[in-house]
Coordinates of C-alpha atoms in Angstrom, one line a residue:
X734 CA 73.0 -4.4 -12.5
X735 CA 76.4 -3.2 -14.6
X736 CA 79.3 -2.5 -12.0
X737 CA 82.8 -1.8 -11.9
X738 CA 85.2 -4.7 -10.9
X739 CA 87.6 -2.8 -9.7
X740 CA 85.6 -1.0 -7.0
X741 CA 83.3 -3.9 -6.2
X742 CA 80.4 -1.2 -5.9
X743 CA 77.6 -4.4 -5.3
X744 CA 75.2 -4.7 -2.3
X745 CA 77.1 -6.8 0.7
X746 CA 77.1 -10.5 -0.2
X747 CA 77.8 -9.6 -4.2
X748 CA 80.4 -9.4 -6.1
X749 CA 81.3 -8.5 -9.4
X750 CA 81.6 -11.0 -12.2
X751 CA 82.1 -10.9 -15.8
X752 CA 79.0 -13.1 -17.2
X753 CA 76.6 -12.6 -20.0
X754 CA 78.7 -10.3 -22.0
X755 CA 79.0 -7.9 -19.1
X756 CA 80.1 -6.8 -15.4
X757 CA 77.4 -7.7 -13.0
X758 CA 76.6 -8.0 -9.3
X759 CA 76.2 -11.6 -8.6
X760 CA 75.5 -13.5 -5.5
X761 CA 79.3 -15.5 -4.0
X762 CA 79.0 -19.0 -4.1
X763 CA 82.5 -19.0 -2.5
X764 CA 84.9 -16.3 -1.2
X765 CA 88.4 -18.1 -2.6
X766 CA 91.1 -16.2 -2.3
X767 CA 93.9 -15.6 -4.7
X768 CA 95.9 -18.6 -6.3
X769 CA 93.1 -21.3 -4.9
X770 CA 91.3 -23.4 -7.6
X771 CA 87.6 -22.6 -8.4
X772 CA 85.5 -23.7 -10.2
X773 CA 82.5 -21.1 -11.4
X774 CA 82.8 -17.6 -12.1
X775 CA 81.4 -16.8 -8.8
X776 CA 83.6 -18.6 -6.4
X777 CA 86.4 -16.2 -6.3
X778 CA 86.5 -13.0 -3.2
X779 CA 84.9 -10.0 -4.9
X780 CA 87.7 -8.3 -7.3
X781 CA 89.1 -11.9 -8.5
X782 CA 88.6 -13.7 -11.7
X783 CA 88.3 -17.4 -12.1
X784 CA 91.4 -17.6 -14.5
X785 CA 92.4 -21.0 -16.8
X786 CA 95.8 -22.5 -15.1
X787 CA 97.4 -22.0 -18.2
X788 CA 96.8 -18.4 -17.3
X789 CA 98.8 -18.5 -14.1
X790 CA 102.4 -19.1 -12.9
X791 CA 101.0 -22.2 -10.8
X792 CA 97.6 -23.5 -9.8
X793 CA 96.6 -26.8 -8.3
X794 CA 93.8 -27.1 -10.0
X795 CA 92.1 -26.4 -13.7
X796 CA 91.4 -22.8 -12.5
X797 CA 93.1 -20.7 -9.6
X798 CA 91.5 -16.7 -8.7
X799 CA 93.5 -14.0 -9.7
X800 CA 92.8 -10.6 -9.2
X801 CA 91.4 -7.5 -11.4
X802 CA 93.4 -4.7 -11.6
X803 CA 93.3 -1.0 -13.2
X804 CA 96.0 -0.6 -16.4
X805 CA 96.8 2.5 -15.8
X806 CA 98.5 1.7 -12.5
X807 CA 100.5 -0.8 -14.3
X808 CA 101.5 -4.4 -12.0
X809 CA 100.9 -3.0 -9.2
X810 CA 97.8 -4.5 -8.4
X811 CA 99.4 -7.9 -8.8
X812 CA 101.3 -8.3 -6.0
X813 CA 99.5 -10.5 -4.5
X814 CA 100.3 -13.5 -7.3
X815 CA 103.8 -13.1 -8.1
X816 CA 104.9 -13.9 -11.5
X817 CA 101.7 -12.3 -12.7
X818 CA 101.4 -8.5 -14.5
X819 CA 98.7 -6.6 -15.5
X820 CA 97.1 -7.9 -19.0
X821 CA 94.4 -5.9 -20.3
X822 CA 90.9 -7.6 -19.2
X823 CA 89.3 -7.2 -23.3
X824 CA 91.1 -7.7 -26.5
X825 CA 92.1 -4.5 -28.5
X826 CA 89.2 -2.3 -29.4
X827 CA 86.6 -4.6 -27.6
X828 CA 86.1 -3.2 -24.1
X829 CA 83.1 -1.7 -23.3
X830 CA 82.6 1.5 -23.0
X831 CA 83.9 2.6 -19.3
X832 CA 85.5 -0.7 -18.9
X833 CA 88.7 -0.2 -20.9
X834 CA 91.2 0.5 -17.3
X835 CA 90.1 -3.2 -16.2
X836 CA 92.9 -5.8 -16.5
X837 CA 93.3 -9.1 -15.2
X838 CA 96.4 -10.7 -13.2
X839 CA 97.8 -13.1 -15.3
X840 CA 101.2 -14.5 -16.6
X841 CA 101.9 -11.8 -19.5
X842 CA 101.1 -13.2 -23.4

């Protein structure tokens, strides 16, 4: 089912993953916390997105989890991986509907 990324609202064991053109409860294959390398979508603790390196202020590997966080409360949700700020999750104009507060911690464009 659709679910919000920010409030992880999935049965215990889930998480919330973008996949298939959507947010969707999905079984954890891992629970890696923030700035460790993964691999799949699914590895990262619920509220984290498997992010490119290139993304990222440092990673040891090809992908590191970073975590969601809402745009309206600006960087504040990316405290956890300095060097990161809030970047809007969907490109301009492409969010679905619901989905537009959901940002990513990334280094900023």
């Amino acid at each position: 089912p659709d679910c919000d990324p920010l409030t992880q609202d999935c049965d215990e064991g889930d998480g919330c993953y973008w996949a298939n053109m959507q947010f969707s409860c999905m079984a954890m294959t891992e629970n890696i916390p923030t700035g460790e390398p993964c691999g799949a979508l699914a590895d990262c603790a619920p509220g984290q997105f498997c992010a490119d390196a290139a993304a990222l202020p440092s990673c040891a590997g090809s992908a590191c989890c970073t975590h969601h966080c809402n745009l309206l409360d600006g960087d504040a949700g990316c405290v956890a991986q300095p060097g990161t700020a809030c970047v809007p999750f969907f490109d301009e104009g492409r969010a679905p509907l619901g989905n537009e507060h959901v940002g990513v911690c990334i280094v900023p464009p």
